[in-house]
Every structure is written in structure tokens, then in C-alpha cells.
Amino acid sequence: MDYTPYFSKNAMRMKRSEIRELLKLVNQPEMISFAGGLPAPDVFPVEELKEIMNEVMNREGRKALQYGPTEGDPRLKEELIKLMAKEGISATPDNILIVTASQQGLDLLGKVFIDRKDTVIMESPTYVGAIQAFNSYSAHMETVECDDDGMIPEALDDKLRYLFERGIKPKFIYLIPDFQNPSGVTLPRERREEILAIAEKYKMIVVEDTPYRQLRFEGSPEPALKSLDKNGRVISLFTFSKIFLPGFRLGWIVAPSKIIEKLVMAKQSADLCTSPFVQAVTYEFLKRGLLDKQITLIIKEYRKKRDHMLAMLDKYMPKLKGLKWTKPKGGLFLWVTLPEYMNSRELFMRAVEKKVAFVVGSAFHPHEKCENALRMNFSYSSFEQIEEGVKRFAQALKDYDAEIKRKESTVITP
Amino acid sequence: MDYTPYFSKNAMRMKRSEIRELLKLVNQPEMISFAGGLPAPDVFPVEELKEIMNEVMNREGRKALQYGPTEGDPRLKEELIKLMAKEGISATPDNILIVTASQQGLDLLGKVFIDRKDTVIMESPTYVGAIQAFNSYSAHMETVECDDDGMIPEALDDKLRYLFERGIKPKFIYLIPDFQNPSGVTLPRERREEILAIAEKYKMIVVEDTPYRQLRFEGSPEPALKSLDKNGRVISLFTFSKIFLPGFRLGWIVAPSKIIEKLVMAKQSADLCTSPFVQAVTYEFLKRGLLDKQITLIIKEYRKKRDHMLAMLDKYMPKLKGLKWTKPKGGLFLWVTLPEYMNSRELFMRAVEKKVAFVVGSAFHPHEKCENALRMNFSYSSFEQIEEGVKRFAQALKDYDAEIKRKESTVITP
């Protein structure tokens, strides 16, 4: 039976993500993968959680296994309010919605803001899951150029002026200000203020996605956009996936209460509530003050891994004009820009043959640009794997370069 | 700041559910509530789960706390395949998608099938969460009349003919064939076959929602629609919420693989994956053969509660023309039809004053019909609460009836 006539227009736009398709090639023995966005599982606080789960089951098992309120566990919200106060974000319980991790936050934002063909503004490159979520509501995605300091305010202003002149009023600006996925770069304070001023000028809503924000290896934190928000323009997405663990599927949204009200209704129809059990366990973890300890542990581990990956890149990578990579001050990823004559998908096929994988740059652009770039994850692999993987990667790159140059010289020779 | 201009058309249609608003009145001390759809928490297998959680954390904690595949844990899928085989449903892993409970299943169906103003067919009355989910995609909902044996096939045929004659081709027929929410009624085998034949005639997809199916107190099961499906027209939603517990947010969809493929993409953008931890724990629970034991326990408990509620209704309810209630053979709910001159919202306000609550019938109709009906839950309250609650309810009903009759006689008297 052909189901095509039954599918919605939105469904017809959905396609398997490029990451997924290419990652099928990665499931091979001996493969070293810098492709995923996975946290290092060896720092998960397994022993503490065993004990907490036991306590939660003893103390409130019957409640934790029952349905809970759509808005989330009020005790967890109180802990989150304290957590955010440290970031200069003041929130009341009606500014918070507990979500089934940030991906659900993105989906709910799509549901609440995006009509078919509405425009949203994103960084180039940007998070593949945001592209997928907004695409599933048939959004038109416009990108703004970024450099080593993130989104360029002038480019944003130009883009908005261009769109407004054509009668297009985007629904929001989506950005990942800290240790961006995929680029690893961070927006400095000055740019944060400029971007908020531009948002004010064009009366735009700003969505800040902050999964890596607390994973800073050095320097002092830039202020969260939400902490600079004077007029209720900023919606912030937070998640426990990278600072605690992803397997609970737990995050939260901070927004003006009128927006939270709509998001609550959207969540009610999306999954009724996030697991009260995982909320109770996470509440207990926070109440015991274990999150700070956990974040310190993760930072220590990831900083070493980032240093190691950067050192290995310096050691093994060929010197090619245009070849460069970002030096992230936190997070999980770095972004490699290849010489312009290269295509990262071509390189990917060669790298996979050598048993090393990354994600091609075009996956991070709504219109599949960034073809001469790629993302590497440094949080998941072991130190040995990082060295061996970078070595293989560098070899694949050298071979690919030689191949291109051979072909070019073949063409030139009559 | 006014956010209205930013919201999507779908968001503008969303409203707080009537249940939610009325239930705010229910949060009072001394209130006996037959309103919620909550399972009885005293049968949750807390001790078994404590032990299983411990084992899962010891055996595979780091894996269970990591991200997992969007499609779900393959081991859990294998257990579900066995479970469904007992129901005469044959499925392979690519016919199954693990979801964050059935409410997510409804949302994903909305995303994959419903364009704004598309028509879907539902029972009257039907599940309030399905109304909310389809409404969040701006579906137009058409209802089909039901009686004590569920959806009336002739009425379905008439409705479809009427719609097709007007060029309207609905996207699917949604129904809850077993111990329906809210009515408690079950579709007999003959009607199931007739409805599938009508679906075949009009080339319709059928969505069967089965949360209460396994909770049968007496008689033999009617075949699942999926087990009668010859041409890949049926999509079945299953959930652990009522047969195990709701607090894990875990369910599954069975559908033709081409549909599952689209649902996987929709789920990926909706929440990436369902918690691998709760999947691992539930897998272990199934593998140990504990689910059958659990279902037996629930049935035993709920059967007694249903019997008790029916006995109390017989004992306390006044004899009024048109007043009747269903006698469900399973599930969690029964449906009371009031005399036509009554309005269940009026009755609700009077009942709440007497400290007893239910859900008004109009909540279960997309266009808020069923005004002289209401839903009562018998799974959650204790035996004592059931007697006392029914007594209060009956008194509220008598007072309301007397009030109406007094007014009528006042009107008649010049």
C-alpha cells in the first residue's frame, strides 16, 4: 500500500538526517568515531544514582511512578530557580517548563511559533536537531554568517533589514551562544548585547539554546542572554543531557509566563508530562549538591580531551592553505574548515575507509552549505582513540589532497 | 509584551483543557475525586522495581544513562514482539517504534498525517488527549455516534459517504476499541470486522488506541484490530501506563514499516529518543515474566472496584427517566448519561460543593457536545471513598433534579 497520499506536507519534507545515514557506515569494528555528540559515559555518577534511586523508591515510589503535572515537579523547579539565580537569571515557577530534554523544547517552540513557511533565523552552521525540529513544521530557515566569535551582529542586522524590506517578519532568532554545536565558538558579551539590541529594534524573539554553557574549561563565563533580557524577548533552553546525563531525557525552558502557558498546552498534547521518576531522582541529585561536583568532573575530563585533540591535530595535520580548526573554550566539539577545493563528504568516505569518522559540515546547514567543513567530537573517545583517530584522519586528508592535486595536474597536462 | 502576533495558528487554537480548569476546583481537602484517569498506585511493583533498577545500574548503567536509538531498545522490541504475538499480532522490529507513552504516539500521528484543516474521524465521546493532540495540528474532527457496543458501523459508513460526497477525504479513523475512555464500552468482533470493511471500502487508515485492552475483568477478549488487518490499514498504539505504570512514560506504536519510518523521523525531531534507562528497566521487568503477574493483580483490584462502584450506584442513585450508566467489562472508567434536561457542568459545580468530582461529558467531544453525560473513574479511589463519593454524587444529583423541577414549576405557575 502506498501511504504517500495520507502523509502531511510536513511529513513529506522530513528526511532521514544526513548524520544518521552516514553514521550507518560508522557502525563497523575498529572504527574510531568523532561523529556522535555523546558525553563520556565513564563520568556518569552511577553509584550515587543507584543510592538515590533506592531512596526515591523508598520515600515516594508510588508518587514517582504515577502521572505528574505537565509543568513539572515543583521541587525540581525550585532547585532550577536556585541554579539559574547563580547565572543572574531570575525566574519564578511560572517561567519554567520541565521538558523531555531540549529536543522537546525545540519541538514545542516549533509547535507554538511556527506556521508553515514562517521564517526563523539561525546561525550558520547550527545544531542539526534544531534544523530537523523547525523543518518538521515546514519553517523557512534563514542563516546568518558566523566567525570565531559566533553570530556577526552586522550580518544579523543586514539579514533582518533585507527580510523586513520584503515583508518577511521572522518568528525568532535561534542561537547557541556558548561553545556552539557544531563550531565550538562562544559569543562575547559585546555581541550578546548587540544582538539583543538588534532584536529590540526589529521586535524579535530570541531563543538561546544552552546545552554546553556550564562546560567552560577556561576564562570567565559570558552572561546568558536571558540574564541581559529586559523586555521579555528571550526564551532559554536548558538540558541535563551534557552536564549530568542524557539517558533521563530531562531539560527545562525559561520564558515569560505567557509563553510558558502556551508551551504547557503544547506539551500536554505532546506527552502529558515528563517522567516524574526521573524528575524525582534529579531533584534529589541537585538537593544533595552533587551537580556542581559532577560538572567539575566533566570539565576536568573534557578539558584534557580537548587539549589532547588540539595537540594531536597540531602534530599530525598537514599544512594546507585554508585548513584550520576552532579552539573551543568549552563544550564537546570543534569545527574543521577544509581548503575550499575540498568537500567533506568526499573526505568522509575516505576517512571511513581508514576507520575514522566525523560529521560532514552540510548536516549543520538548513540548505546543506558548509561543504568544506566538518565537526569533530572530543568528549566521547578515549585518549588513545583520539591520537589514533586524528592520525588516521590526517592521513585521509593528505591522501584526498594528493588525489585532487593529481587530478588537477592530469587535467592541465594535455 | 504581547506575544499573540508571534504565536502559530495552531497555538492560537490550543486552550487549557476543560478537565484541567475544572480539576483546579478538585484540589481541596476532603474531596473524593472520580475525575482523574489515574491507576491505583498501591499496585505499583515498587519492590521488584527497586531490585531491577539496581541490577540495570550494575549491569549496564553507563549505557542506560547514555543516548539511545530513536527507534527504541532492540531488546525491549523483541519482548514486545512476543507480547503482541499472544494477541495474534505479528510484527518485526521495523513495525515498532518505542514512544514516550501513547500521548507522544498521538502527537507523532498528528505530525505525520495531519495538515491544517484535514479531517479525522473519532468516536463520540472520545479520549480528551487525542482531541488535544489532533487539535494542536488544527485538525477538523468529525465524530461518529456510539452506543453500548462502541462505534456504530452504519453511522461510520454514513459519515464517510457524506464526507466523500463533499470531496472530503479524512486522514484516519481514530478509535479505542476496548473499555473505551471515557465510555468504558467495548467493540464486539462483528463490528470490528465491519469497521475494517468500511475502512477498506473508503481506503481509510484506522488508528486503534489500546491502553486498557489487557485490563479485561470477564469474558474473552475481542481481537485487536491490528490482528484482523490484512492490508496494512491499521496503526496500533500501546502503552505501559495502565498495565504497568505511567511514571516511566513508555509506550509503543505498531504500524506498517513505511509509516514507522516517517514516525521515526518525526520522533527524532520531537525528543531524539525515549529514556534508555526506563526502557532497560522495563525490558528486564518483561524478561522476568513479571508483567503477566502485574496485569493479573491490576485486574483483580480493578474488578473489585468496578463491582463496588456499580453496587453503590445501584444503591444510592435516584430513579430518574434517562439516567443510566455503562457496565464496563474492563478498564478504568464508566460513563453516566443524565436525563436530557440536565447539564453535567451544572451538576459538577453542585457535586464539588459536596466534595465529590467527576469529568463533564463535553470534555470528551471535540465540539463540546455530550453535555448531559459525565465520566467516573473507579481505579483510583479506595473502597470507602467509592461508597462515600457515590453517596455524595447521588445527593448532588437529587438536589440538582429537585432544583430544576422547582424552577420548572415556578415557570409554569403564572
mmCIF file of N, CA, C and O in Angstrom, chain A residues 349-392:
data_model
loop_
_atom_site.group_PDB
_atom_site.id
_atom_site.type_symbol
_atom_site.label_atom_id
_atom_site.label_comp_id
_atom_site.label_asym_id
_atom_site.label_seq_id
_atom_site.Cartn_x
_atom_site.Cartn_y
_atom_site.Cartn_z
ATOM 1 N N MET A 349 34.113 9.717 3.081
ATOM 2 C CA MET A 349 34.161 8.370 2.523
ATOM 3 C C MET A 349 35.577 7.782 2.641
ATOM 4 O O MET A 349 35.750 6.611 2.957
ATOM 5 N N ARG A 350 36.548 8.639 2.432
ATOM 6 C CA ARG A 350 37.943 8.184 2.546
ATOM 7 C C ARG A 350 38.336 7.937 4.009
ATOM 8 O O ARG A 350 39.087 7.000 4.309
ATOM 9 N N ALA A 351 37.841 8.783 4.892
ATOM 10 C CA ALA A 351 38.161 8.625 6.310
ATOM 11 C C ALA A 351 37.558 7.321 6.839
ATOM 12 O O ALA A 351 38.209 6.575 7.584
ATOM 13 N N VAL A 352 36.324 7.039 6.436
ATOM 14 C CA VAL A 352 35.663 5.827 6.914
ATOM 15 C C VAL A 352 36.420 4.576 6.463
ATOM 16 O O VAL A 352 36.534 3.604 7.208
ATOM 17 N N GLU A 353 36.978 4.645 5.285
ATOM 18 C CA GLU A 353 37.825 3.521 4.832
ATOM 19 C C GLU A 353 39.017 3.315 5.766
ATOM 20 O O GLU A 353 39.456 2.206 5.977
ATOM 21 N N LYS A 354 39.508 4.418 6.295
ATOM 22 C CA LYS A 354 40.631 4.342 7.249
ATOM 23 C C LYS A 354 40.139 4.158 8.685
ATOM 24 O O LYS A 354 40.926 4.260 9.633
ATOM 25 N N LYS A 355 38.831 3.945 8.848
ATOM 26 C CA LYS A 355 38.234 3.676 10.163
ATOM 27 C C LYS A 355 38.277 4.864 11.125
ATOM 28 O O LYS A 355 38.642 4.734 12.299
ATOM 29 N N VAL A 356 37.951 6.016 10.594
ATOM 30 C CA VAL A 356 37.740 7.167 11.465
ATOM 31 C C VAL A 356 36.558 7.963 10.900
ATOM 32 O O VAL A 356 36.376 8.014 9.681
ATOM 33 N N ALA A 357 35.736 8.525 11.799
ATOM 34 C CA ALA A 357 34.522 9.198 11.325
ATOM 35 C C ALA A 357 34.329 10.554 11.997
ATOM 36 O O ALA A 357 34.818 10.793 13.100
ATOM 37 N N PHE A 358 33.631 11.433 11.283
ATOM 38 C CA PHE A 358 33.260 12.762 11.793
ATOM 39 C C PHE A 358 31.905 13.075 11.173
ATOM 40 O O PHE A 358 31.329 12.225 10.491
ATOM 41 N N VAL A 359 31.375 14.274 11.394
ATOM 42 C CA VAL A 359 30.135 14.646 10.710
ATOM 43 C C VAL A 359 30.417 15.719 9.678
ATOM 44 O O VAL A 359 31.092 16.712 9.974
ATOM 45 N N VAL A 360 29.894 15.510 8.477
ATOM 46 C CA VAL A 360 30.123 16.466 7.387
ATOM 47 C C VAL A 360 29.416 17.788 7.691
ATOM 48 O O VAL A 360 28.340 17.814 8.285
ATOM 49 N N GLY A 361 30.034 18.875 7.256
ATOM 50 C CA GLY A 361 29.534 20.213 7.576
ATOM 51 C C GLY A 361 28.132 20.499 7.067
ATOM 52 O O GLY A 361 27.356 21.202 7.729
ATOM 53 N N SER A 362 27.770 19.942 5.910
ATOM 54 C CA SER A 362 26.472 20.279 5.314
ATOM 55 C C SER A 362 25.300 19.826 6.196
ATOM 56 O O SER A 362 24.202 20.348 6.072
ATOM 57 N N ALA A 363 25.542 18.868 7.093
ATOM 58 C CA ALA A 363 24.482 18.420 8.009
ATOM 59 C C ALA A 363 24.028 19.554 8.933
ATOM 60 O O ALA A 363 22.918 19.522 9.450
ATOM 61 N N PHE A 364 24.892 20.546 9.108
ATOM 62 C CA PHE A 364 24.619 21.611 10.078
ATOM 63 C C PHE A 364 24.106 22.891 9.429
ATOM 64 O O PHE A 364 24.147 23.953 10.022
ATOM 65 N N HIS A 365 23.678 22.763 8.195
ATOM 66 C CA HIS A 365 23.157 23.934 7.499
ATOM 67 C C HIS A 365 21.804 23.564 6.905
ATOM 68 O O HIS A 365 21.677 22.525 6.269
ATOM 69 N N PRO A 366 20.776 24.400 7.118
ATOM 70 C CA PRO A 366 19.444 24.025 6.614
ATOM 71 C C PRO A 366 19.409 23.832 5.099
ATOM 72 O O PRO A 366 18.552 23.113 4.600
ATOM 73 N N HIS A 367 20.326 24.487 4.397
ATOM 74 C CA HIS A 367 20.341 24.309 2.947
ATOM 75 C C HIS A 367 21.606 23.582 2.494
ATOM 76 O O HIS A 367 22.051 23.708 1.359
ATOM 77 N N GLU A 368 22.178 22.834 3.449
ATOM 78 C CA GLU A 368 23.307 21.941 3.170
ATOM 79 C C GLU A 368 24.540 22.635 2.595
ATOM 80 O O GLU A 368 25.242 22.084 1.760
ATOM 81 N N LYS A 369 24.768 23.851 3.071
ATOM 82 C CA LYS A 369 26.032 24.512 2.717
ATOM 83 C C LYS A 369 27.119 24.030 3.684
ATOM 84 O O LYS A 369 26.964 22.978 4.272
ATOM 85 N N CYS A 370 28.197 24.789 3.845
ATOM 86 C CA CYS A 370 29.335 24.376 4.705
ATOM 87 C C CYS A 370 29.936 23.074 4.193
ATOM 88 O O CYS A 370 30.300 22.194 4.989
ATOM 89 N N GLU A 371 30.054 22.947 2.894
ATOM 90 C CA GLU A 371 30.512 21.665 2.340
ATOM 91 C C GLU A 371 31.993 21.405 2.558
ATOM 92 O O GLU A 371 32.421 20.262 2.475
ATOM 93 N N ASN A 372 32.760 22.463 2.805
ATOM 94 C CA ASN A 372 34.195 22.234 3.059
ATOM 95 C C ASN A 372 34.509 22.356 4.550
ATOM 96 O O ASN A 372 35.534 22.895 4.932
ATOM 97 N N ALA A 373 33.598 21.842 5.367
ATOM 98 C CA ALA A 373 33.837 21.885 6.814
ATOM 99 C C ALA A 373 33.309 20.600 7.444
ATOM 100 O O ALA A 373 32.603 19.819 6.794
ATOM 101 N N LEU A 374 33.646 20.377 8.701
ATOM 102 C CA LEU A 374 33.200 19.158 9.394
ATOM 103 C C LEU A 374 33.302 19.361 10.900
ATOM 104 O O LEU A 374 34.014 20.236 11.387
ATOM 105 N N ARG A 375 32.558 18.525 11.640
ATOM 106 C CA ARG A 375 32.556 18.608 13.099
ATOM 107 C C ARG A 375 33.255 17.407 13.702
ATOM 108 O O ARG A 375 33.039 16.268 13.273
ATOM 109 N N MET A 376 34.081 17.666 14.716
ATOM 110 C CA MET A 376 34.720 16.583 15.462
ATOM 111 C C MET A 376 34.339 16.694 16.937
ATOM 112 O O MET A 376 34.382 17.764 17.521
ATOM 113 N N ASN A 377 33.995 15.553 17.520
ATOM 114 C CA ASN A 377 33.643 15.498 18.941
ATOM 115 C C ASN A 377 34.853 14.992 19.718
ATOM 116 O O ASN A 377 35.499 14.027 19.311
ATOM 117 N N PHE A 378 35.160 15.675 20.829
ATOM 118 C CA PHE A 378 36.313 15.216 21.621
ATOM 119 C C PHE A 378 35.929 14.641 22.981
ATOM 120 O O PHE A 378 36.783 14.231 23.747
ATOM 121 N N SER A 379 34.612 14.613 23.299
ATOM 122 C CA SER A 379 34.223 14.180 24.652
ATOM 123 C C SER A 379 34.131 12.664 24.811
ATOM 124 O O SER A 379 34.329 12.136 25.893
ATOM 125 N N TYR A 380 33.837 11.983 23.717
ATOM 126 C CA TYR A 380 33.453 10.571 23.845
ATOM 127 C C TYR A 380 34.625 9.585 23.760
ATOM 128 O O TYR A 380 34.685 8.620 24.507
ATOM 129 N N SER A 381 35.557 9.847 22.850
ATOM 130 C CA SER A 381 36.638 8.870 22.621
ATOM 131 C C SER A 381 37.670 8.908 23.748
ATOM 132 O O SER A 381 37.810 9.908 24.448
ATOM 133 N N SER A 382 38.390 7.813 23.878
ATOM 134 C CA SER A 382 39.474 7.755 24.862
ATOM 135 C C SER A 382 40.690 8.522 24.328
ATOM 136 O O SER A 382 40.747 8.862 23.146
ATOM 137 N N PHE A 383 41.644 8.778 25.196
ATOM 138 C CA PHE A 383 42.854 9.495 24.779
ATOM 139 C C PHE A 383 43.583 8.754 23.661
ATOM 140 O O PHE A 383 44.039 9.349 22.692
ATOM 141 N N GLU A 384 43.677 7.437 23.794
ATOM 142 C CA GLU A 384 44.347 6.631 22.765
ATOM 143 C C GLU A 384 43.586 6.748 21.441
ATOM 144 O O GLU A 384 44.192 6.893 20.374
ATOM 145 N N GLN A 385 42.264 6.660 21.540
ATOM 146 C CA GLN A 385 41.460 6.753 20.316
ATOM 147 C C GLN A 385 41.616 8.128 19.666
ATOM 148 O O GLN A 385 41.649 8.229 18.443
ATOM 149 N N ILE A 386 41.735 9.157 20.489
ATOM 150 C CA ILE A 386 41.885 10.497 19.918
ATOM 151 C C ILE A 386 43.183 10.571 19.112
ATOM 152 O O ILE A 386 43.184 11.023 17.969
ATOM 153 N N GLU A 387 44.265 10.086 19.670
ATOM 154 C CA GLU A 387 45.527 10.150 18.917
ATOM 155 C C GLU A 387 45.444 9.325 17.638
ATOM 156 O O GLU A 387 45.727 9.808 16.554
ATOM 157 N N GLU A 388 45.024 8.093 17.778
ATOM 158 C CA GLU A 388 44.976 7.203 16.616
ATOM 159 C C GLU A 388 43.973 7.729 15.570
ATOM 160 O O GLU A 388 44.250 7.712 14.365
ATOM 161 N N GLY A 389 42.838 8.234 16.056
ATOM 162 C CA GLY A 389 41.803 8.754 15.146
ATOM 163 C C GLY A 389 42.285 9.977 14.379
ATOM 164 O O GLY A 389 42.065 10.087 13.167
ATOM 165 N N VAL A 390 42.944 10.894 15.071
ATOM 166 C CA VAL A 390 43.444 12.094 14.387
ATOM 167 C C VAL A 390 44.515 11.702 13.367
ATOM 168 O O VAL A 390 44.572 12.242 12.258
ATOM 169 N N LYS A 391 45.343 10.741 13.734
ATOM 170 C CA LYS A 391 46.377 10.258 12.819
ATOM 171 C C LYS A 391 45.726 9.730 11.530
ATOM 172 O O LYS A 391 46.105 10.096 10.415
ATOM 173 N N ARG A 392 44.719 8.895 11.681
ATOM 174 C CA ARG A 392 44.021 8.335 10.508
ATOM 175 C C ARG A 392 43.358 9.448 9.689
ATOM 176 O O ARG A 392 43.384 9.454 8.469
#
